[in-house]
Coordinates of C-alpha atoms and ligand atoms in Angstrom, one line a residue:
X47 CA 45.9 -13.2 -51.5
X48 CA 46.0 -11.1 -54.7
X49 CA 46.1 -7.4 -53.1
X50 CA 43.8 -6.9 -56.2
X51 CA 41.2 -9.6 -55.5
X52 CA 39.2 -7.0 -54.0
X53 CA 39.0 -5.2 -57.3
X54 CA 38.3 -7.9 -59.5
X55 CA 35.7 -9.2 -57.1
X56 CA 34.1 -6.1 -57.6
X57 CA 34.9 -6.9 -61.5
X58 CA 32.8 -10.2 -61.6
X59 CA 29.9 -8.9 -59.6
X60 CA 29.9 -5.8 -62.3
X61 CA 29.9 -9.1 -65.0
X62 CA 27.0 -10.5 -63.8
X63 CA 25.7 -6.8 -63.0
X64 CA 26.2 -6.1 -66.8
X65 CA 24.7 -9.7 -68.2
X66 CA 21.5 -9.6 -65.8
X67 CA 18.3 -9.1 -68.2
X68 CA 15.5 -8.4 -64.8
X69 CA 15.3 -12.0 -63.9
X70 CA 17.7 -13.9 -65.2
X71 CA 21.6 -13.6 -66.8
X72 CA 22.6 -14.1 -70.3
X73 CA 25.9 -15.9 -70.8
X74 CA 27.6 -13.1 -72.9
X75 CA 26.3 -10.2 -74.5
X76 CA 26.4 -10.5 -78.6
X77 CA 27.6 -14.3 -78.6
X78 CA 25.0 -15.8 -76.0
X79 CA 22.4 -13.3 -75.8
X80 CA 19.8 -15.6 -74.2
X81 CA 19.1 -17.5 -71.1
X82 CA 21.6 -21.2 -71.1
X83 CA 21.1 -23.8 -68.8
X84 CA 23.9 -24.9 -67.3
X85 CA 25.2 -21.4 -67.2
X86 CA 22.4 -20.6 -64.9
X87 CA 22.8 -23.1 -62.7
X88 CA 26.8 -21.7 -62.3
X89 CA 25.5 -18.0 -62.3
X90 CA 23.2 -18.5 -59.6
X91 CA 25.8 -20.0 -57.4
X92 CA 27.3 -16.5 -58.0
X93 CA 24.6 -14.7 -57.4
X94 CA 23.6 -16.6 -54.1
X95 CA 26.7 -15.1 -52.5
X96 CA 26.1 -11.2 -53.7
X97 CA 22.2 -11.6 -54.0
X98 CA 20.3 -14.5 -52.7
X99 CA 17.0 -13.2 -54.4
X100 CA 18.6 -12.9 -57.8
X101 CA 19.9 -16.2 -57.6
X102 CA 16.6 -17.5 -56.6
X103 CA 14.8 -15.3 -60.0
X104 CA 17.9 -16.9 -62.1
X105 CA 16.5 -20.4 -61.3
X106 CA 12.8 -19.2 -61.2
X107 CA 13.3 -18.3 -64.6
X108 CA 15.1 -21.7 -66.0
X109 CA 11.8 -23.2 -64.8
X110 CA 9.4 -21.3 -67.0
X111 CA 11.5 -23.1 -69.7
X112 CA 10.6 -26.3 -68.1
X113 CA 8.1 -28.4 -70.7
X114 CA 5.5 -30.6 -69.1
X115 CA 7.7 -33.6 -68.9
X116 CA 10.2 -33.2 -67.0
X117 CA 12.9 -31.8 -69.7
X118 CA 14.6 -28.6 -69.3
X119 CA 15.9 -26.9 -72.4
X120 CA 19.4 -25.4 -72.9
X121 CA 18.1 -22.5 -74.3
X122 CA 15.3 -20.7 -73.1
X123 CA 14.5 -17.9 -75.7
X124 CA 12.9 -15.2 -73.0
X125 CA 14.2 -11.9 -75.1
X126 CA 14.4 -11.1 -78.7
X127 CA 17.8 -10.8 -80.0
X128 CA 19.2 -11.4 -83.8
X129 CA 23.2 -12.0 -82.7
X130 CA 22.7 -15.6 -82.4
X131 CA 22.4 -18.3 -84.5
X132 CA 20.1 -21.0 -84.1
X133 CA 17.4 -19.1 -82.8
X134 CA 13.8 -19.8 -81.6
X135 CA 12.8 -20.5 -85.3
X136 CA 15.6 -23.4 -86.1
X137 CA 13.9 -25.2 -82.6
X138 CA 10.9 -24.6 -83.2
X139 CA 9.9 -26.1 -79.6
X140 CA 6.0 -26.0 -80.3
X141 CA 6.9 -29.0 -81.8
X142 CA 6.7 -30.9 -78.9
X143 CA 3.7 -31.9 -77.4
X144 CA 5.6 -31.9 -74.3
X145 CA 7.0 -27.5 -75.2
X146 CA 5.2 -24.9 -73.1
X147 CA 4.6 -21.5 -74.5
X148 CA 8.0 -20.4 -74.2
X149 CA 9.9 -20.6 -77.2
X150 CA 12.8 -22.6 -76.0
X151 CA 15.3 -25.5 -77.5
X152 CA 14.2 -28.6 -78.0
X153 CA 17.7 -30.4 -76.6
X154 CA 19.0 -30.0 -72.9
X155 CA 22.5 -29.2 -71.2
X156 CA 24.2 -31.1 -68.0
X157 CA 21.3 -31.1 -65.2
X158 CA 23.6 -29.2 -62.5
X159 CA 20.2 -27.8 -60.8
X160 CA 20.1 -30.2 -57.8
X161 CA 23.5 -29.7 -56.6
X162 CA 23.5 -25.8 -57.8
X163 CA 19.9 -26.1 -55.2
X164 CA 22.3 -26.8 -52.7
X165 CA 24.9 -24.7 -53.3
X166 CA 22.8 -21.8 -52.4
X167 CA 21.0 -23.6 -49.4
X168 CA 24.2 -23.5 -48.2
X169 CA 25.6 -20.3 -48.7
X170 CA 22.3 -18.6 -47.8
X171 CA 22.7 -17.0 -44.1
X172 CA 19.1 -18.0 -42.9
X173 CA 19.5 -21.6 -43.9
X174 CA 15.6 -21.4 -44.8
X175 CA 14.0 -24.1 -46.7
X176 CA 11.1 -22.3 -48.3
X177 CA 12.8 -22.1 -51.6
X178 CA 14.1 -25.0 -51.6
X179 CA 10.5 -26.5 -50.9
X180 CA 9.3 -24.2 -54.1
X181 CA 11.2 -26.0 -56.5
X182 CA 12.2 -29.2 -55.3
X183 CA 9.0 -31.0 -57.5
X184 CA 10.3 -29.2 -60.6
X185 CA 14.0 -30.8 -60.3
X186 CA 13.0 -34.4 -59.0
X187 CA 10.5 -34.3 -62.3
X188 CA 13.6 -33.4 -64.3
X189 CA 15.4 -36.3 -63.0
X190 CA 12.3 -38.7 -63.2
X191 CA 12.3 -37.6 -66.6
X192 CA 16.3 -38.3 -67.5
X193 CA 15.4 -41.9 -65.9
X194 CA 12.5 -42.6 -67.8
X195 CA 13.2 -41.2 -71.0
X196 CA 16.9 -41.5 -71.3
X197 CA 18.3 -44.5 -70.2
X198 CA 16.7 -47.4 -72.6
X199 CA 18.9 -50.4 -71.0
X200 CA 17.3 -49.4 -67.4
X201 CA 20.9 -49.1 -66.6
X202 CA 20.8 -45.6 -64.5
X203 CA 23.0 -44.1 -67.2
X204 CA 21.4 -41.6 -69.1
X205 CA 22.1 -40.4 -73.2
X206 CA 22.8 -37.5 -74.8
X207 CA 21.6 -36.6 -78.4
X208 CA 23.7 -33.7 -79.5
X209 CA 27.0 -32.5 -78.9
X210 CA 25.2 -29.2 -77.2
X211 CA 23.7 -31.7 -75.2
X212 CA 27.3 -32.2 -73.5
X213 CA 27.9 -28.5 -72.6
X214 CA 31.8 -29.2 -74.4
X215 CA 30.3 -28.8 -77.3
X216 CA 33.6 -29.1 -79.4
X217 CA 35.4 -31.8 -78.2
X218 CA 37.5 -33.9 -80.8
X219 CA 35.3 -36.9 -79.2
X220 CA 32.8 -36.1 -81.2
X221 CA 34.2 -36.2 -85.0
X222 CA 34.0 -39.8 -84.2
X223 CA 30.2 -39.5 -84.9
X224 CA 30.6 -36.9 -87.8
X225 CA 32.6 -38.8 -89.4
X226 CA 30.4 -41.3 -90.7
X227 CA 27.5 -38.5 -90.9
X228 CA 26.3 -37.5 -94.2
X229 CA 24.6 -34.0 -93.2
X230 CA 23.1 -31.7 -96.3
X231 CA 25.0 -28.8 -97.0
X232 CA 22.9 -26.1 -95.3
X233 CA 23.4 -22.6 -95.7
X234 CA 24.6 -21.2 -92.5
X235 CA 23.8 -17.8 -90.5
X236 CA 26.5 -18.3 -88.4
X237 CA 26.7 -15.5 -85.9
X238 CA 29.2 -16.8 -83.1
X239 CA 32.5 -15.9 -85.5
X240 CA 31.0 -12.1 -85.8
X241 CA 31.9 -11.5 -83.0
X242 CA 34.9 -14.0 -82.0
X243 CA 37.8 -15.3 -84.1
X244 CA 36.9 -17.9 -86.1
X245 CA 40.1 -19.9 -86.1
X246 CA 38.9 -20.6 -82.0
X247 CA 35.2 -21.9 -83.2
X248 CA 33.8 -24.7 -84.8
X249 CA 34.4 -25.5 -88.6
X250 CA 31.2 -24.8 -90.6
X251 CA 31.4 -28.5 -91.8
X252 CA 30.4 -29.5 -87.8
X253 CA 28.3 -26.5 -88.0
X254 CA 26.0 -28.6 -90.6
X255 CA 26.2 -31.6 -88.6
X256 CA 24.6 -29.7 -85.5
X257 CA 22.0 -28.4 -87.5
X258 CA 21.5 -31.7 -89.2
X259 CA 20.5 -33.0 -85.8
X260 CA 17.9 -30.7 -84.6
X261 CA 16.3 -31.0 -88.3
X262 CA 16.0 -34.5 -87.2
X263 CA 14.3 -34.6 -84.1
X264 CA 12.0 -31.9 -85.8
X265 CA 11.1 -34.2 -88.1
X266 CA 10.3 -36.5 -85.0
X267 CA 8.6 -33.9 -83.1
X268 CA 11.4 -34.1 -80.5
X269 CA 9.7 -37.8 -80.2
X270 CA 12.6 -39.5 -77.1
X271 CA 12.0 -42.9 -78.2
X272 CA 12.2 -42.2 -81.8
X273 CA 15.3 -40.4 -81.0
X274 CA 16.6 -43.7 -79.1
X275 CA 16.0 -45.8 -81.5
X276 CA 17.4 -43.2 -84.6
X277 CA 19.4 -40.6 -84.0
X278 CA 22.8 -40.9 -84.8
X279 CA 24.3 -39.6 -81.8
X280 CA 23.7 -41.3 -78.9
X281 CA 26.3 -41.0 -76.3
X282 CA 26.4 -41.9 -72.4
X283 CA 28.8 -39.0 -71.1
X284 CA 31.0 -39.1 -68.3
X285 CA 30.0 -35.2 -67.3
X286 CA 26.8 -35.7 -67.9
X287 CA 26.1 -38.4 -66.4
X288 CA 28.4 -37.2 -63.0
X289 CA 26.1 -33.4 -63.5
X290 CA 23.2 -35.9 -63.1
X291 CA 24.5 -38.0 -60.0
X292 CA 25.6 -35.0 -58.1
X293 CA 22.6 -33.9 -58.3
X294 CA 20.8 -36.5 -57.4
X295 CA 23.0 -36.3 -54.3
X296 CA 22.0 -33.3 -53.3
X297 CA 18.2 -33.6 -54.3
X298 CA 18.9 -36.3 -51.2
X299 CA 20.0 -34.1 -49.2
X300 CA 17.6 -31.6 -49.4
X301 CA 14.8 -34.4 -50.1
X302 CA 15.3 -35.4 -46.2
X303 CA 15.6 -31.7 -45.2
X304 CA 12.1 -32.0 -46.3
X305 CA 11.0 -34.7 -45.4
X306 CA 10.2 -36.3 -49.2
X307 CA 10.7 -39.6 -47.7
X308 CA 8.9 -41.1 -51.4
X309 CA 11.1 -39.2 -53.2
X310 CA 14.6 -39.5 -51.5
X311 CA 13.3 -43.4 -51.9
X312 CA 13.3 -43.5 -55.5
X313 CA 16.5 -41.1 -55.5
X314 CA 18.4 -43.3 -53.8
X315 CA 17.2 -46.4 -56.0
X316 CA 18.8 -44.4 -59.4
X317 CA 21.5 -43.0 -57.6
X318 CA 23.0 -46.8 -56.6
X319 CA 22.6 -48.0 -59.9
X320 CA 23.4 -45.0 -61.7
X321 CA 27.1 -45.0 -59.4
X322 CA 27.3 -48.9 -60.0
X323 CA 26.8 -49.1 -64.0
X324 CA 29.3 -45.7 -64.3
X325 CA 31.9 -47.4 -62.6
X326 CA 31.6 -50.6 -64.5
X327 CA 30.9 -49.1 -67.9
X328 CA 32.8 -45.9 -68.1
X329 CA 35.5 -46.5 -66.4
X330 CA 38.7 -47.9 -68.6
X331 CA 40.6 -50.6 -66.8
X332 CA 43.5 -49.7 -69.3
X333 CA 43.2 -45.7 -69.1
X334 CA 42.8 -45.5 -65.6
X335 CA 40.1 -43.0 -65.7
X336 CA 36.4 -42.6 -67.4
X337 CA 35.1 -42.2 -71.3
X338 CA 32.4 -42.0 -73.0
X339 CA 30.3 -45.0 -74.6
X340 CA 28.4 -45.0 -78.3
X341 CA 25.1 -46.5 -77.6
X342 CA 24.3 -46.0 -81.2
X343 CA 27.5 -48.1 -82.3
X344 CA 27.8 -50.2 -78.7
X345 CA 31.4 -48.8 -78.4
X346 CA 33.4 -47.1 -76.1
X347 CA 34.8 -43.6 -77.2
X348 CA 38.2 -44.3 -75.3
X349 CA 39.3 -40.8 -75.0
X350 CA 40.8 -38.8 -72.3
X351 CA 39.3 -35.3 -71.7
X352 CA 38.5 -33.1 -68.7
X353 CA 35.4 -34.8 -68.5
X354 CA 37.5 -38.1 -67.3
X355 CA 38.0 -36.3 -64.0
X356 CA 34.7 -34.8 -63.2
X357 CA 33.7 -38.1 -61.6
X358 CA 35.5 -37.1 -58.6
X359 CA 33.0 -34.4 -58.0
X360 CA 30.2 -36.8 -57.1
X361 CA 32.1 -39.7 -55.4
X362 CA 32.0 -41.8 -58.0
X363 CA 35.2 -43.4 -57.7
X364 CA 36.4 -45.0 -55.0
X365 CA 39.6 -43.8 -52.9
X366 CA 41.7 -46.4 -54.6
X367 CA 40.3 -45.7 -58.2
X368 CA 40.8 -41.8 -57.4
X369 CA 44.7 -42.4 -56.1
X370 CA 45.3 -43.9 -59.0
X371 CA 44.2 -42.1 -61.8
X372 CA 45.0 -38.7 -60.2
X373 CA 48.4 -40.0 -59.3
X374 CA 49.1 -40.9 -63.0
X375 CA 47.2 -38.0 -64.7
X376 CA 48.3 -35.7 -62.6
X377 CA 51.2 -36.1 -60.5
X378 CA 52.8 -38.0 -63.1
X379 CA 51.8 -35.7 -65.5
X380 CA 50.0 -37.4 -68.7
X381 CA 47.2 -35.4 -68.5
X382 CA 48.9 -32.4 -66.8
X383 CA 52.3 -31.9 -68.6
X384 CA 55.2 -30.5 -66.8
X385 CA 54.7 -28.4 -63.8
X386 CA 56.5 -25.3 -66.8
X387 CA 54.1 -26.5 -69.6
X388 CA 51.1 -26.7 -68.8
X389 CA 48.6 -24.7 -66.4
X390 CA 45.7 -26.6 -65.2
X391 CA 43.2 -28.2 -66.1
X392 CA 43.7 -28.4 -70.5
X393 CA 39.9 -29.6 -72.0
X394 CA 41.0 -32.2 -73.5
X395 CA 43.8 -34.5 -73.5
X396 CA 47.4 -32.7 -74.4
X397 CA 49.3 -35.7 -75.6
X398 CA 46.7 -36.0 -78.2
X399 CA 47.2 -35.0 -82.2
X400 CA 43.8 -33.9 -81.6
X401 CA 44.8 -31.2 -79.0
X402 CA 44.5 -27.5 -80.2
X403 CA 44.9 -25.1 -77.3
X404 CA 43.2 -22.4 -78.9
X405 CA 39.9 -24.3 -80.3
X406 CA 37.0 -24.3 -78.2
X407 CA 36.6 -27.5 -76.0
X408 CA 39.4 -29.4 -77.8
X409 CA 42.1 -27.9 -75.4
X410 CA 41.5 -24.8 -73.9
X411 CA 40.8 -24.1 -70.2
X412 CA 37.5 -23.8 -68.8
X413 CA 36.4 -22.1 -65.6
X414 CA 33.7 -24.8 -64.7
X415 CA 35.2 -27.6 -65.6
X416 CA 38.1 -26.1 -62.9
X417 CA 35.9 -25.5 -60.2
X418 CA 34.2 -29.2 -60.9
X419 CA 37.5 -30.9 -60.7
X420 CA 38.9 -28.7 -57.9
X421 CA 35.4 -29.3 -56.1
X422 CA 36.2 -33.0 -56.4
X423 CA 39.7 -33.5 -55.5
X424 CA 38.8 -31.7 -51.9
X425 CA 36.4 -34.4 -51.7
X426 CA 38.8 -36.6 -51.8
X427 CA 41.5 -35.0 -49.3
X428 CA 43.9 -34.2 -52.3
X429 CA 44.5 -31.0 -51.1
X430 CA 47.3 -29.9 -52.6
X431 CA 46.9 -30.5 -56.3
X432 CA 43.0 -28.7 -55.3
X433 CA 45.3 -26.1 -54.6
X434 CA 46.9 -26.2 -57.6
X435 CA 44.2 -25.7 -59.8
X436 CA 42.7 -23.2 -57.7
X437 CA 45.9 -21.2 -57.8
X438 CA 45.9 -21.6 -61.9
X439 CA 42.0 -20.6 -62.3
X440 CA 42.9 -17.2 -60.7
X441 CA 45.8 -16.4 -61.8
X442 CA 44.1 -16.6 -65.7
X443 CA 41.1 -15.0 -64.6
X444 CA 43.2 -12.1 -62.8
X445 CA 45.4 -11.7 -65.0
X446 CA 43.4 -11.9 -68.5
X447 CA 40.4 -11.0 -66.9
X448 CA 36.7 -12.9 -67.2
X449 CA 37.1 -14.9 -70.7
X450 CA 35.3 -17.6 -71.8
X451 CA 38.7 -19.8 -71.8
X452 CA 42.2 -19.8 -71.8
X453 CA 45.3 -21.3 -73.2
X454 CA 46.7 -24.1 -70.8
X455 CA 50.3 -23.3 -72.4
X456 CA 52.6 -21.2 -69.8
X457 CA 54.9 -20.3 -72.4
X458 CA 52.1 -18.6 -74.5
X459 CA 50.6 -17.6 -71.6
X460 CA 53.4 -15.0 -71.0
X461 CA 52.9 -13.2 -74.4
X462 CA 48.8 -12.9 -74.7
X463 CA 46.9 -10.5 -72.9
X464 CA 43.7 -11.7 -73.1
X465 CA 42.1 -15.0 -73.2
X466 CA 39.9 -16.6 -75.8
X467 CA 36.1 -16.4 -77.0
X468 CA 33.5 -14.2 -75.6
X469 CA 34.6 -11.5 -72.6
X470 CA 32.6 -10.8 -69.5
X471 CA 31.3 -14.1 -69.7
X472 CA 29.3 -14.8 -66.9
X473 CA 30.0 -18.0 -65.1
X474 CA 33.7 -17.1 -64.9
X475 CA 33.0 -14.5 -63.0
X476 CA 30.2 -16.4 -61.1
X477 CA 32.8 -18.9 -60.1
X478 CA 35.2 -16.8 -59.6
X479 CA 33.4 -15.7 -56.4
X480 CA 32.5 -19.1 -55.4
X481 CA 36.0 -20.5 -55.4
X482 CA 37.1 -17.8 -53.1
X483 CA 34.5 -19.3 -50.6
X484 CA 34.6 -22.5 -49.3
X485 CA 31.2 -23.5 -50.6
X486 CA 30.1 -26.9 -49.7
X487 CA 28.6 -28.9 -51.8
Ligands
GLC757 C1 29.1 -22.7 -75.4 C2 29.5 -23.8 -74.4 C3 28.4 -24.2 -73.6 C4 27.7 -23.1 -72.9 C5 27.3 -22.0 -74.0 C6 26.8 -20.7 -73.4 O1 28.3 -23.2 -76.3 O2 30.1 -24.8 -75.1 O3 28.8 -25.2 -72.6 O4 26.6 -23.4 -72.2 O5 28.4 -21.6 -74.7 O6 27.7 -20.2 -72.6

């Protein structure tokens, strides 16, 4: 152990301390000043081990968000705040016939609520199921809606309609779509590179493509089938769709805690096809590992990202499948470089001309993707290369402190002194705490 891990424990609680708005956390102050979906989800896990009732409030107040169908936004717009750009106005949410009155987004982020539902059952001392039976409707309805509104083919995987959608918002998978995309020229109010450097952000060009998108399914009244049958971007994502399946896991779990035998029914009917059609349609023979498909175009997006490995953390593959690709991604190195060059676990793929270890999502390391991947190669007894990346997710966030992400290069490493994007950003500390434990989930 760190003989300073007591300190910077005490460093991530006052994070989350600092970001907590009376009922639920922002991601970052300035940059993400409002209430984020999957960020919740992370943040309570680290609030269920310093404060089980904030962690409870943190998911109480995702729900508010929740519109009458099932979706949950990624960003629910409880607080004023002009730092951030889009805001409520560019969502305009009361669109929707579906929007309740809280201005929220009108797109969602990875559903990581069922398994984050468990996380805290488990960490709770009392093991009581009261909360658990408070929300468990409001999650299955999110699924039910995922199922019946997402996945045209009836093939248990579900779509995604914006790159925001995918949570790595910036990942050089996605100028495959903006390429052929003709989006207006919009002014933009950008606010994100006020307050970080701009060489680590998005260009403005992709900028206009984002916006271009939610102008769309404005235009369609956030409509799903409309945006199934039009919108551009149309993409079945490995994370995703392994955020999904995990959760349906643990909504299982719970489901028979409960004694929801109608529920844990239908569960279990998406969750076999949903594991079957990921297997046979994401996973490339060639690659060894999982990428993305274009329903839009009905092609694969054969590229290797972080993503490719979060499979593990639902039991997607099987043993033989996971041997194999971790044994050439990562003991061999291809995905992980050198044990000198690289620290684990780079975004996206580092033998790539599209790799940029600096630029959000299109290199750098993330915290959750970390703890998703580490998470998943305990499952499968890899215990040592686990260790690995546990080892290298502290060491950044003890030595840089709790950044948004870092550079995976070890040689650079040695001459920055702080990581990149927004600091005091919540779910790094959040899961900072929770890898420390040995939460099982
Ligand atoms: C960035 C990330 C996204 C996250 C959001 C708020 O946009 O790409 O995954 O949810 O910030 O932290």
């Amino acid at each position: 152990m760190d003989q300073n891990q007591p300190t910077k424990i005490a460093q991530a609680k006052a994070v989350l301390e600092k970001n907590w708005q009376g009922g639920f956390t922002i991601p970052c102050e300035g940059l993400y000043p409002f209430q984020w979906n999957w960020d919740s989800g992370f943040i309570a896990i680290g609030w269920a081990h310093i404060d089980m009732e904030r962690a409870k409030q943190e998911i109480r107040s995702l729900l508010m968000g929740q519109w009458k169908n099932g979706f949950i936004p990624h960003i629910l717009f409880h607080n004023e705040s002009d730092t951030y750009f889009p805001g409520p106005d560019v969502h305009a949410s009361h669109l929707s016939p579906h929007a309740v009155s809280l201005p929220t987004s009108g797109i969602t982020q990875p559903p990581v609520l069922g398994f984050v539902l468990e996380a805290c059952y488990n960490i709770s001392e009392d093991q009581e199921l009261g909360f658990v039976s408070e929300v468990f409707d409001s999650v299955y309805n999110n699924h039910h809606y995922f199922y019946t509104n997402r996945d045209p083919k009836g093939e248990g995987l579900v779509y995604i309609c914006h790159n925001w959608e995918a949570g790595t918002d910036n990942t050089p998978v996605w100028d495959e779509i903006w390429k052929n995309l003709d989006s207006p020229e919009y002014e933009l109010n950008r606010r994100d590179t006020q307050h970080v450097d701009a060489s680590n952000r998005p260009s403005n060009r992709e900028y206009q493509h984002y916006i271009h998108l939610i102008e769309l399914f404005k235009e369609w009244k956030y409509n799903d089938a409309l945006i199934a049958e039009q919108c551009p971007f149309l993409i079945q994502d490995p994370l995703f769709n392994t955020m999904l399946i995990k959760s349906n896991e643990s909504l299982i779990n719970l489901g028979n805690l409960l004694g929801k035998k109608k529920q844990v029914e239908q569960l279990e009917k998406w969750q076999m096809l949903a594991k079957e059609s990921f297997n046979q349609k994401l996973f490339n023979e060639e690659l060894g590992t999982y990428v993305y498909y274009d329903l839009r175009n009905e092609r694969h997006l054969n590229y290797v990202s972080s993503s490719s490995f979060a499979p593990l953390f639902a039991g997607i593959p099987t043993l033989e499948m996971a041997k194999k690709m971790v044994d050439w991604y990562f003991e061999k190195g291809t995905f992980s470089g050198n044990k000198d060059e690289l620290l684990l676990c780079a975004s996206f793929d580092p033998k790539s001309s599209h790799f940029d270890p600096k630029r959000y999502w299109r290199g750098p390391v993330w915290i959750n993707l970390n703890w998703i991947i580490y998470r998943g190669l305990l499952r499968y007894g890899m215990e040592e290369l686990a260790e690995t990346i546990k080892k290298d997710t502290l060491h950044v966030l003890e030595k840089f402190g709790f950044y948004e992400y870092f550079d995976p290069r070890k040689e650079v490493l040695k001459t920055l002194e702080k990581g990149y994007g927004g600091n005091n950003f919540s779910w790094s500390a959040a899961l900072y705490i929770d890898i420390l434990k040995n939460t099982t989930i």
